[in-house]
Coordinates of C-alpha atoms and ligand atoms in Angstrom, one line a residue:
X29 CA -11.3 13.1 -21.0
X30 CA -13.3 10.2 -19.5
X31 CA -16.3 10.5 -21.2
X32 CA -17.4 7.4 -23.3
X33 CA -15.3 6.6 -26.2
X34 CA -17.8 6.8 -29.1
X35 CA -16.0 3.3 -30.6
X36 CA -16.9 1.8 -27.0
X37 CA -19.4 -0.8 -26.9
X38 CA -22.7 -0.4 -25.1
X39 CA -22.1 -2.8 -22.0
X40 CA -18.5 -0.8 -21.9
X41 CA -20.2 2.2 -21.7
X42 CA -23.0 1.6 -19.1
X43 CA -19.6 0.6 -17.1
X44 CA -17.7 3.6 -17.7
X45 CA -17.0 5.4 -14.5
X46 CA -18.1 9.0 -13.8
X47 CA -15.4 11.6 -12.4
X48 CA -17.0 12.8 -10.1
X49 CA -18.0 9.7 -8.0
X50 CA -14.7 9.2 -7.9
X51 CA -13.8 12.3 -6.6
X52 CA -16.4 12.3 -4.4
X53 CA -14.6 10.6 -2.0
X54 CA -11.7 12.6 -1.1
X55 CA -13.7 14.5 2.1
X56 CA -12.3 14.5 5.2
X57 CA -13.6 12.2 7.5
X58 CA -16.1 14.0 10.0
X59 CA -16.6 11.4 12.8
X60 CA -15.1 8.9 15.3
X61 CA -16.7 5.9 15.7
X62 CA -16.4 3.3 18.7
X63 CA -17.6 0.2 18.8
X64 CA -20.7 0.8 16.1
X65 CA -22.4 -2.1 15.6
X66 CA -23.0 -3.0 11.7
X67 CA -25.2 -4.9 10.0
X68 CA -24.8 -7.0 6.2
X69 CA -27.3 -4.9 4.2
X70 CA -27.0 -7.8 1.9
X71 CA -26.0 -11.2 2.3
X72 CA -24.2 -13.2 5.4
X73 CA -21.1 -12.3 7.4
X74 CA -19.6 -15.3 7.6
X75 CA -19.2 -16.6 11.4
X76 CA -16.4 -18.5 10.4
X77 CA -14.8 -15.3 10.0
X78 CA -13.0 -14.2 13.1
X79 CA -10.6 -11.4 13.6
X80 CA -9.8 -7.8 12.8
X81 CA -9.9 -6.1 10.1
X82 CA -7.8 -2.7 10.7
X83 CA -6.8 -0.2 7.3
X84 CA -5.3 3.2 7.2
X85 CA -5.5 6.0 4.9
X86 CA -5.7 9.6 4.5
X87 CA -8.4 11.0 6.5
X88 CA -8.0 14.6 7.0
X89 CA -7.3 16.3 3.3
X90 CA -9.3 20.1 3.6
X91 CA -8.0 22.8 6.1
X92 CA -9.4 26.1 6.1
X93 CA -10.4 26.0 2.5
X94 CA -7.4 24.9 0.9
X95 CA -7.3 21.0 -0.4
X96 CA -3.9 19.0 0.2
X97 CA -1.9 18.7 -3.2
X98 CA -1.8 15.3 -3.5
X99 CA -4.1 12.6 -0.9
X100 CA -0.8 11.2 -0.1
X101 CA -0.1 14.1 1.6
X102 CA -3.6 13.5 4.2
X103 CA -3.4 12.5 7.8
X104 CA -3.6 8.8 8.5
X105 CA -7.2 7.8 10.1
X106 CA -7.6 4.1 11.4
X107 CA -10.8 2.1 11.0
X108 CA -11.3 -1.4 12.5
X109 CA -13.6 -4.3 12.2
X110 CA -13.9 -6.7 14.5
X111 CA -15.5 -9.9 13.5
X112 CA -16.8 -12.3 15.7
X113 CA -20.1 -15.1 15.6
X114 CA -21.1 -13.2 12.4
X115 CA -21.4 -10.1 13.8
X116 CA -19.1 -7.1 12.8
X117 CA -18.2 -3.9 15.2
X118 CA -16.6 -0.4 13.4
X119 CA -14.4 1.6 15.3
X120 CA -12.4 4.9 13.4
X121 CA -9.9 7.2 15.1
X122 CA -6.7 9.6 13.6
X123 CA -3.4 9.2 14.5
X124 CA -3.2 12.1 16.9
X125 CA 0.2 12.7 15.8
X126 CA 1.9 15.9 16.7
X127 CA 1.5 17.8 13.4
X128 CA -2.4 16.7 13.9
X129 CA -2.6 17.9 17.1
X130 CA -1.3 21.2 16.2
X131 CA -2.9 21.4 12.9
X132 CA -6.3 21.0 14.5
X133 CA -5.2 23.5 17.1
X134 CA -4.7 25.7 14.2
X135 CA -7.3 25.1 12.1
X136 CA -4.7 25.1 9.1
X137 CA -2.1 23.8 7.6
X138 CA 1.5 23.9 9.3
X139 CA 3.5 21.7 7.6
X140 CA 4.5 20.7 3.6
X141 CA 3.3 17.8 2.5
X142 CA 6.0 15.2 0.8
X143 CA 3.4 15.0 -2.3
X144 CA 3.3 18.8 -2.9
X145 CA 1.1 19.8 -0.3
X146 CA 2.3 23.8 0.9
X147 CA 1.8 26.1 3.1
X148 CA -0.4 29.6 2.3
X149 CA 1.5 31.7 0.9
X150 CA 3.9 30.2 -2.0
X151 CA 7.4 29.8 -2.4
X152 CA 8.6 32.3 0.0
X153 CA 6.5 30.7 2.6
X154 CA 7.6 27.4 2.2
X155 CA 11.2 27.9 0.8
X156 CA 13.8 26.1 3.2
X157 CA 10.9 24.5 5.6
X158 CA 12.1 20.9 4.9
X159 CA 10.8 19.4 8.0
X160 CA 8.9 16.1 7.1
X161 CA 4.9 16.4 8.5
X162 CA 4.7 12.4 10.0
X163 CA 1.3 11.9 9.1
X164 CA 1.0 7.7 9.8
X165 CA -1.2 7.3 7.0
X166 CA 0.4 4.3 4.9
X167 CA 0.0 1.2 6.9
X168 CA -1.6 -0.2 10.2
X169 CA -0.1 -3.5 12.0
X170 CA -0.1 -5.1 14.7
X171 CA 3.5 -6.0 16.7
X172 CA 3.6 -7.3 19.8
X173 CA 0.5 -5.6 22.0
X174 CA 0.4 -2.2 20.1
X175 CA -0.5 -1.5 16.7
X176 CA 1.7 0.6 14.8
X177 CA 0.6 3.6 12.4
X178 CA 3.3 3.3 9.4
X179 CA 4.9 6.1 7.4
X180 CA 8.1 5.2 5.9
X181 CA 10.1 8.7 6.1
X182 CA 10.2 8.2 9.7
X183 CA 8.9 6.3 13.3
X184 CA 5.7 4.7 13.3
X185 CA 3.0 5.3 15.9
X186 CA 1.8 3.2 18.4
X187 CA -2.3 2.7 19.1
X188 CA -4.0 0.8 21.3
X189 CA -5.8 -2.3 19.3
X190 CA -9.0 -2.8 21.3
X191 CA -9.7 1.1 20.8
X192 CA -7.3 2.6 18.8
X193 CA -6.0 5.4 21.1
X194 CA -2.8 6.8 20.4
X195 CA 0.0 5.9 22.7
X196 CA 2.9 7.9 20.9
X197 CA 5.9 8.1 18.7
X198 CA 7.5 4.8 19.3
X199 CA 11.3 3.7 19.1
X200 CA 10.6 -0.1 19.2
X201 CA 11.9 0.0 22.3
X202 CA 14.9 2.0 21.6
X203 CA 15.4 -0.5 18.0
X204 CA 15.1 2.9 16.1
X205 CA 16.7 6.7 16.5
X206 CA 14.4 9.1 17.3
X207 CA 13.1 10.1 13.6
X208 CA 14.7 7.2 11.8
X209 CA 13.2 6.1 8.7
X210 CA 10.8 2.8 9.0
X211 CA 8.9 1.0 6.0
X212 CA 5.3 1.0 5.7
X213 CA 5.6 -2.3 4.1
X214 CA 6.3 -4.7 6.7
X215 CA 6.9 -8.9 5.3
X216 CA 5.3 -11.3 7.7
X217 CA 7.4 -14.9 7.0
X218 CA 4.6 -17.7 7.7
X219 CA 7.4 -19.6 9.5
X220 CA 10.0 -20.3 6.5
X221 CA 12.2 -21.1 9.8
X222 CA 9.7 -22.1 12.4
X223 CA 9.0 -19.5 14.0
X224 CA 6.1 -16.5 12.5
X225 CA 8.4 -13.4 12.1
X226 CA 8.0 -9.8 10.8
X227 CA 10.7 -8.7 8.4
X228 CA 11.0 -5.2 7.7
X229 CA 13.3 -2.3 6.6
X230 CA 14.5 1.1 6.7
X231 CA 16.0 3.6 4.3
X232 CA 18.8 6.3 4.7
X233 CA 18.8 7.8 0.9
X234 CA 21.3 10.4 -0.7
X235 CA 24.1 10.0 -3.4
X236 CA 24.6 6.3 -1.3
X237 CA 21.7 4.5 0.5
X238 CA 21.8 2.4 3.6
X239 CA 19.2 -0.1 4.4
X240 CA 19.0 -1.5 7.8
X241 CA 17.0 -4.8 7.6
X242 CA 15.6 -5.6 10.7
X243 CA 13.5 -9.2 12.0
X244 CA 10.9 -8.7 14.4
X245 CA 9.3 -12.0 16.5
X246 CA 5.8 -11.4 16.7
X247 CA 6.1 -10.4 20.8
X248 CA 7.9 -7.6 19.5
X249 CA 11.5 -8.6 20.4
X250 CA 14.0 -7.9 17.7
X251 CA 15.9 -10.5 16.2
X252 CA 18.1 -9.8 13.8
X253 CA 19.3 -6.0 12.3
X254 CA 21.9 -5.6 9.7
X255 CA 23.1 -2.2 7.9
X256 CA 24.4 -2.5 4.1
X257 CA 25.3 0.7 2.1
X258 CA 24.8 0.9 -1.7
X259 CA 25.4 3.6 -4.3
X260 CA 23.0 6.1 -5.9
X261 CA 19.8 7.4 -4.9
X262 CA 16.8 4.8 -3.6
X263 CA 13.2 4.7 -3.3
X264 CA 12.1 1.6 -1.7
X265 CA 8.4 2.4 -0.9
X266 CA 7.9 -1.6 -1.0
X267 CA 10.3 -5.5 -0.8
X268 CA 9.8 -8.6 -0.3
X269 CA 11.1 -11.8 1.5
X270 CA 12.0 -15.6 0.9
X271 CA 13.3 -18.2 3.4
X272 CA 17.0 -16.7 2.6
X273 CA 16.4 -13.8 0.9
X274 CA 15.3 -9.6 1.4
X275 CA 14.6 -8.3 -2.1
X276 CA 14.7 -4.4 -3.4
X277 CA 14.4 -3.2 -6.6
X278 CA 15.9 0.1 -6.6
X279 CA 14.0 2.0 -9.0
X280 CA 15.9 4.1 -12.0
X281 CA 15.0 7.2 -11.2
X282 CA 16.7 10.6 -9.7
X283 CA 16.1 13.0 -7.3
X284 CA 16.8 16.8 -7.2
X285 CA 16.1 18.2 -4.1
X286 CA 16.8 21.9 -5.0
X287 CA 12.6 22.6 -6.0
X288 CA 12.0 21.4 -2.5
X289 CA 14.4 23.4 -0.6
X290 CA 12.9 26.1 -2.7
X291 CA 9.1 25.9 -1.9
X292 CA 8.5 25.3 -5.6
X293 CA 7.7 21.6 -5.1
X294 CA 7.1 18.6 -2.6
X295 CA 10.1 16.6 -2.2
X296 CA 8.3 13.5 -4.4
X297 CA 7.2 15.6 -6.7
X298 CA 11.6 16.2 -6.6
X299 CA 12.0 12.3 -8.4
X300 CA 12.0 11.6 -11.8
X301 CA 13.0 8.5 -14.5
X302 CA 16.1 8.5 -15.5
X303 CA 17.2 6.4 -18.6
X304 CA 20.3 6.2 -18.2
X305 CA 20.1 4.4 -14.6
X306 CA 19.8 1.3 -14.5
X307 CA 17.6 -0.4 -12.3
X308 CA 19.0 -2.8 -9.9
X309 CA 17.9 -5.9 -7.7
X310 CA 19.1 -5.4 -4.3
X311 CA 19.5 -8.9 -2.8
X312 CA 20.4 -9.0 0.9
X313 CA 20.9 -12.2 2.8
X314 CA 18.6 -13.0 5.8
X315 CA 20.4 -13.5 9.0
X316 CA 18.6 -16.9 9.8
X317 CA 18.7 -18.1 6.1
X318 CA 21.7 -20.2 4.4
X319 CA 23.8 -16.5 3.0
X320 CA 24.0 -15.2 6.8
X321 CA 26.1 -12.6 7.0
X322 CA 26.8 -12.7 3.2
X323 CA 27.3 -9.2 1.4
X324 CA 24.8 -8.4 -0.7
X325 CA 24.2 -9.0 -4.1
X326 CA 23.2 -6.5 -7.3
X327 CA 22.3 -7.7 -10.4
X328 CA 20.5 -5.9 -13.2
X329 CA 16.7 -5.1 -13.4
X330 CA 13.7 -4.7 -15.9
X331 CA 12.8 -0.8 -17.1
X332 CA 10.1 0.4 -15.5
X333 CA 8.7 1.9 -11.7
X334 CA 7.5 -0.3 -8.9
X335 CA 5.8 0.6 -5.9
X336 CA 4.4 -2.5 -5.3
X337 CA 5.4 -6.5 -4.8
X338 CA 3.3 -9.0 -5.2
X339 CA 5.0 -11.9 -4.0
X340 CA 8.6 -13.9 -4.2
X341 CA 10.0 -17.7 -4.0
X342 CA 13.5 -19.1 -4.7
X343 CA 13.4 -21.9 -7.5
X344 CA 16.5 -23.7 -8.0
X345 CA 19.6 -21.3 -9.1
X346 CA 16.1 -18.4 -9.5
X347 CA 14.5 -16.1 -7.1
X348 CA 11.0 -15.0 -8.2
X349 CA 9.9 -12.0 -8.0
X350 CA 6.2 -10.8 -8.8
X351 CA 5.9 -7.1 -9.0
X352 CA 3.6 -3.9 -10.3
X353 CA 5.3 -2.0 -13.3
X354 CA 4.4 1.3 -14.8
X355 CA 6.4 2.8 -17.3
X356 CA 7.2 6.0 -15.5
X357 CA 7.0 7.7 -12.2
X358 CA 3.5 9.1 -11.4
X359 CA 3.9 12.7 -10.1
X360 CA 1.1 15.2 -9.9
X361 CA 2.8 18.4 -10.7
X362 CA 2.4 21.6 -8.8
X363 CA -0.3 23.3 -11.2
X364 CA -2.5 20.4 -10.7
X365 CA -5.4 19.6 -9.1
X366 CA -5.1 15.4 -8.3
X367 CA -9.4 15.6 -8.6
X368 CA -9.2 16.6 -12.2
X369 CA -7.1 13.6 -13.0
X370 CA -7.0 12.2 -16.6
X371 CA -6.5 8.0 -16.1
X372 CA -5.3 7.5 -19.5
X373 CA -2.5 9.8 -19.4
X374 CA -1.4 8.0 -16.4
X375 CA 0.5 4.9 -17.0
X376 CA -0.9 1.4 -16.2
X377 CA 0.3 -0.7 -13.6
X378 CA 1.2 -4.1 -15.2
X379 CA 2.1 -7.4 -13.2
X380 CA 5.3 -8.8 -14.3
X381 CA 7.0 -11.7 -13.2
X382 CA 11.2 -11.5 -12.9
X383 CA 13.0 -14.3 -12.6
X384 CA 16.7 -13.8 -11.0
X385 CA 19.0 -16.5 -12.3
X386 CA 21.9 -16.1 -9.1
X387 CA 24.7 -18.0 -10.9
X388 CA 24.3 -16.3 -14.3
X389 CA 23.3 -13.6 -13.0
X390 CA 20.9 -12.1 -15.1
X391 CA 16.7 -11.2 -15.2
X392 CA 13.9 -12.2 -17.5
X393 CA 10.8 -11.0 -17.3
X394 CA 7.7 -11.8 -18.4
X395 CA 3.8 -10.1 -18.3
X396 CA 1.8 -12.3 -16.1
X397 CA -1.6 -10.1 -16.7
X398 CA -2.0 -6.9 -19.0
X399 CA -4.9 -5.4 -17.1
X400 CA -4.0 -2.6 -14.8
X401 CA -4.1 -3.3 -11.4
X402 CA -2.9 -2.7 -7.9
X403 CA -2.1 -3.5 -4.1
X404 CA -2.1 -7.6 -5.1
X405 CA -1.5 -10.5 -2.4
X406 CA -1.0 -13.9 -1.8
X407 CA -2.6 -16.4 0.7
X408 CA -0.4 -14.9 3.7
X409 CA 0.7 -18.2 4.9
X410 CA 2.3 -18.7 1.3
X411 CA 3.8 -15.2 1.8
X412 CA 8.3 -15.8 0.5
X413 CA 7.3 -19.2 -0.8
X414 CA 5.6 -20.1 -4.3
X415 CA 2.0 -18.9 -4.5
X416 CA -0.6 -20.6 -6.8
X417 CA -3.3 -18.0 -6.5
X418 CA -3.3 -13.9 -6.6
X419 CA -5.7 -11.7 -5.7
X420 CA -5.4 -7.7 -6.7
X421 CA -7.7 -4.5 -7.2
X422 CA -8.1 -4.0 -10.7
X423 CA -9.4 -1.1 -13.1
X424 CA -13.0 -1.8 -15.1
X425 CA -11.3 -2.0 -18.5
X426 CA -9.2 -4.3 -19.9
X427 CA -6.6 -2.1 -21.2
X428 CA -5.0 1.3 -20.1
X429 CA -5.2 3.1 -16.8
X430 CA -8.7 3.6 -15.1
X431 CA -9.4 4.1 -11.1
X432 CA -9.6 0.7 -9.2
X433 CA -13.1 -0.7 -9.6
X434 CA -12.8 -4.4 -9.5
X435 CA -11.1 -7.6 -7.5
X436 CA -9.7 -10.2 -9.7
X437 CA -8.3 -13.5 -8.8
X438 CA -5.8 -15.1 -11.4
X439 CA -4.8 -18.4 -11.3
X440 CA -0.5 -18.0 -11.8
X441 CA -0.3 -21.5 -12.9
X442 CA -3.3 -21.7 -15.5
X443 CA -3.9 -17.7 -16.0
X444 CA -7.6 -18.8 -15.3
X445 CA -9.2 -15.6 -14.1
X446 CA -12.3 -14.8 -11.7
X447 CA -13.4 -11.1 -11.9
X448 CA -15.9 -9.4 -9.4
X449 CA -16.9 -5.3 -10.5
X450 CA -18.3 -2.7 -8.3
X451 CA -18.8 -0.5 -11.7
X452 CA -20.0 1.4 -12.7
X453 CA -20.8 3.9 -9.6
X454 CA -17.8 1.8 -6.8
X455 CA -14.0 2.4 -6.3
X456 CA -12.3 -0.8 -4.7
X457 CA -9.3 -0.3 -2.2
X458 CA -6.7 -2.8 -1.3
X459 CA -8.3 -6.4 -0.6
X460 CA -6.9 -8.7 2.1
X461 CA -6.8 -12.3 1.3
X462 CA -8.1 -13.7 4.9
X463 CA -7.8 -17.8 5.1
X464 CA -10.2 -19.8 6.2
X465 CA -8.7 -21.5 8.9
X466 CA -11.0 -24.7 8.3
X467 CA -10.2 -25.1 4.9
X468 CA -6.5 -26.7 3.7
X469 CA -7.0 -25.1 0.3
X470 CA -4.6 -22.1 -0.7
X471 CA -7.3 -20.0 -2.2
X472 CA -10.0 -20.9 0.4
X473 CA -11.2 -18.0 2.7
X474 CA -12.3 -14.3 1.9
X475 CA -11.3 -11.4 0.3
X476 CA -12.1 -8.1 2.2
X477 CA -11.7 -4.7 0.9
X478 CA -13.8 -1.2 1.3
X479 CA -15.5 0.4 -1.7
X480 CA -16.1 3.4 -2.0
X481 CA -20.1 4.1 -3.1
X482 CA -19.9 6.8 -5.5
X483 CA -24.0 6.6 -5.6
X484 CA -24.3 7.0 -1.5
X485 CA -21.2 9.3 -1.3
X486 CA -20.2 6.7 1.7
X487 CA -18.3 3.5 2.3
X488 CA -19.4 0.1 1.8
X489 CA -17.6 -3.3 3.5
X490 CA -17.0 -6.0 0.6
X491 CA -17.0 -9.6 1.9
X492 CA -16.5 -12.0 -0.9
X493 CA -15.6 -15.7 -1.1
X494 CA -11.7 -16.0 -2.0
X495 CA -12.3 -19.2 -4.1
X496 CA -14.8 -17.6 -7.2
X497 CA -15.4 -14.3 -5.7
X498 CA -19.1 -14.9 -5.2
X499 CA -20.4 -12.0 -3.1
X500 CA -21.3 -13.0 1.1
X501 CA -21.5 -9.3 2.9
X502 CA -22.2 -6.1 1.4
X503 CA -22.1 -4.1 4.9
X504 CA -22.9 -0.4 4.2
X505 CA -20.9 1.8 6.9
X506 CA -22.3 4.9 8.4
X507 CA -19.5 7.1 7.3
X508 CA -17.5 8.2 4.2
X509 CA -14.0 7.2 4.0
X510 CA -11.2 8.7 1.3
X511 CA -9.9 5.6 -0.9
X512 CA -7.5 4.5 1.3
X513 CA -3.9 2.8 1.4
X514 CA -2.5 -0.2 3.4
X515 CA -4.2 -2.1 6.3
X516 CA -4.0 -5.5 8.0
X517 CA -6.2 -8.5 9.3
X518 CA -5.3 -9.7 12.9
X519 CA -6.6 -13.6 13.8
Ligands
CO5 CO1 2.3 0.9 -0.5

C-alpha cells in the first residue's frame, strides 16, 4: 500500500515514508508541562523572535482500550512557546472541558464523536444520543485577555494565556447563545480600515443556513454582527476576508442525518458529494467596507471540496480567492481504522486560484501548484489584501496524496519555489508565517511549525528562515504530541 513503488527512483525511495512512524504519533498525551525550559538541540533561536507560539490539537485519543474513530474526534490539548532573548519556555494543558472532566472521571468514553467516534456497545448504545461532545480541539487564539479554545459546532473556551488554565465556556460576553455555533477559523484584518480587527463567523445548517458574521476589536468588543439566510445545506469549516468582503464557498455536498440518529455513523461521516449541487460563492458585505448593509451575493463555484483558504484580495471588477481543492469529501468510514490509512486512495489537496468577476458574474480558476499540500498562509499583515509569497505544509512527493512531510514556499508571482523536507522519518503540522518586525520585506521572518519525529516517537520545534527556508532551531521537546490542527502566534 505504501511500500516503495518498484518504478520509484532510489533517492525517492530512501524518502519514502514508513506507516508506522506516522502512526506513531496518534498517543495521547501523558503530561502537563509549565513553564519547561528548552533548549535548540541544533542551531540558534533567533532573539529577534519575540512572542508566543500557542497550537491546539487532539490530545486525548485512547480510553479504556478503545481508540477514537477518527483523531478529529480527540480532545483539544494546548501547548505554548514563549519566546523571548533567544530563549524559549513550553507549557501544555487540555481544555478541561466538561465532557473531559467527566470522561476522565469515567475513565471512558461518554460521548459520540462528530468523526465517528461511539460509545461501547454499537448501534443500540449510541442510537438517538445526538448530543455534540465540545472537545476545543481546532484552534487556539487570543481575544481580548483570554485565549479561546475553538470548535466550530459550538462556544469556544476561554484559558488563561500566561498558564493556560481553563476559565470556562464563554458567551463573548453574552455575543453568543449558550451552545451557538462559532468558527474555528477566525480572519484577523491587518487594518484594511485602520483599526486591527478579528472577523469571524458562525453557522446554523439544515435544508437553509444562517451565517451570523461577527467583527471583533482586538479588546474584545464586538463591532459589527449581521445574520443572512441562504438555501441548502453548508459546511463552512473555513472563509476568508477583504477590505469589503466575507467569502464562503459552500461546498456541493449533502448531508443525511438519519445514520447518525441511528448510531450507525458520526454525523461527518453523514456528508457526502453531491454532483448535482452546485457549489456556490457566498459573498457577504462587511459592515465597515463600501457594500454595508448590502444583501449578499451568490455566484457559481469550481467542483471540488475545500476546507481550507489560503488567502483573498479584490482586483478591479475580481475578488481572489486562493483555496485547497480535493476532488471529493474525505470520510473514514465506520469499518475503518484512520491508522491503517492508504494516502493514495485519498484525494490530494491542490491549490487553486478563483477569480470572481462581480459584474459578469462568473469564476475561473486556475492551478497555482499541483503538489498536495495543506494549512497554507500569507504574511499576516497581508492577510484580505494581495499576497506575493505563500507558505504551506506539503507531502514528500510531487504528485498524489502522501502525509505532510515538508514546508514549501512558492513565489505567486514567479511560481519560484523553496522546499525544506523532514523525510523520510518527520510529519510537519501547520506552519505559522511570523514577520520579522525589523525587516520591511513581505517574506522576511520565520516559519514555525511542530514535527513529529517518527525516529524519537516525540515532537520536535522547527524554526526556519521564512525567506529560503534555511534551518535556525531544531528544538527537540520533551513530550510526544499527536499531529495537530490550528494554532496561533501572539506578539
Ligand atoms: Co481548519
Amino acid at each position: 500500500m505504501t511500500k516503495a513503488r518498484s518504478n520509484a527512483s532510489s533517492t525517492q525511495s530512501k524518502l519514502e515514508f514508513d506507516r508506522e512512524d506516522w502512526a506513531s504519533a496518534y498517543v495521547n498525551v501523558e503530561k502537563e508541562l509549565s513553564q519547561f525550559p528548552l533548549k535548540a538541540k541544533q542551531g540558534v533561536i533567533p532573539p529577534d523572535l519575540l512572542g508566543t507560539l500557542f497550537r491546539n490539537g487532539p490530545g486525548r485519543l485512547e480510553r479504556d482500550g478503545q481508540i477514537v474513530h477518527h483523531p478529529f474526534d480527540g480532545d483539544g490539548m494546548i501547548a505554548s512557546i514563549n519566546f523571548k532573548n533567544g530563549q524559549a519556555i513550553f507549557s501544555n494543558k487540555f481544555v478541561r472541558t466538561e465532557a473531559w472532566l467527566e470522561e476522565e472521571a469515567a475513565g471512558r468514553f461518554l460521548y459520540r464523536g462528530v468523526f465517528g467516534t461511539q460509545k461501547k456497545g454499537g448501534p443500540f448504545a449510541n442510537a438517538f444520543d445526538v448530543r455534540l461532545k465540545n472537545i476545543a480541539n481546532t484552534n487556539v487564539i487570543q481575544l481580548g485577555g483570554e485565549l479561546l479554545a475553538l470548535w466550530e459546532a459550538a462556544n469556544p473556551y476561554a484559558l488563561d494565556p500566561s498558564n493556560l488554565k481553563t476559565h470556562g465556556v464563554s458567551t463573548l460576553n453574552g455575543t453568543l447563545l449558550p451552545g451557538e455555533a462559532f468558527s474555528a477559523h477566525p480572519r484577523f484584518d491587518p487594518g484594511h480600515h485602520g483599526e486591527n480587527r478579528m472577523v469571524t463567523y458562525g453557522v446554523n445548517t439544515g435544508p437553509t443556513s444562517k451565517i451570523r458574521l461577527m467583527e471583533f476589536a482586538k479588546t474584545g468588543a464586538l463591532l459589527s454582527d449581521r445574520n443572512d439566510s441562504f438555501k441548502g445545506f453548508a459546511f463552512l469549516h473555513d472563509f476568508v476576508i477583504t477590505p469589503n468582503w466575507a467569502v464562503f464557498l459552500q461546498n456541493a455536498i449533502s448531508f443525511n442525518p438519519l445514520p447518525f440518529v441511528f448510531g450507525q455513523k458520526g454525523a461527518a461521516q453523514c456528508l457526502s458529494s453531491n454532483s448535482k449541487n452546485q457549489s456556490k460563492f457566498l459573498l457577504i458585505p462587511r459592515d465597515c467596507g463600501a457594500f454595508a448593509g448590502e444583501k449578499p451575493r451568490i455566484i457559481k463555484g469550481p467542483k471540488g471540496f475545500v476546507f481550507h483558504h489560503l488567502n483573498a484580495f479584490e482586483k478591479d471588477n475580481e475578488i481572489i480567492v486562493d483555496s485547497i481543492y480535493y476532488k471529493d469529501f474525505p470520510s473514514i468510514g465506520p469499518g475503518q481504522d484512520f491508522r491503517e490509512i492508504d494516502f493514495n486512495l485519498i484525494p490530494e489537496g491542490i491549490l487553486k486560484r478563483c477569480s470572481i468577476n462581480l459584474k459578469k458574474e462568473f469564476v475561473t480558476t486556475e492551478e497555482l501548484s499541483s503538489q498536495c499540500c495543506e494549512f497554507a498562509t500569507v504574511n499576516p499583515y497581508r492577510e484580505g489584501l494581495s499576497a506575493r509569497f505563500a507558505w504551506m505544509a506539503v507531502a514528500q512527493k510531487a504528485k498524489g496524496n502522501g502525509p505532510l512531510q515538508g514546508i514549501k514556499k512558492l513565489d505567486l508571482l514567479t511560481g519560484k519555489k523553496y522546499l525544506w523536507s523532514a523525510a523520510p522519518r518527520g510529519f510537519v503540522s501547520e506552519p505559522l508565517m511570523v514577520p520579522n518586525k525589523a525587516s520591511s520585506g513581505e517574506d522576511e521572518g520565520w516559519i514555525i511549525f511542530f514535527t513529529w519525529n517518527g525516529e524519537r516517537r516525540a515532537t520536535d520545534l522547527l524554526i526556519l528562515n521564512s525567506v529560503d527556508l534555511t534551518e535556525q532551531a531544531i528544538i527537540e521537546l520533551p513530550i510526544a504530541i499527536p499531529h495537530g490542527l490550528h494554532g496561533s502566534w501572539v506578539s
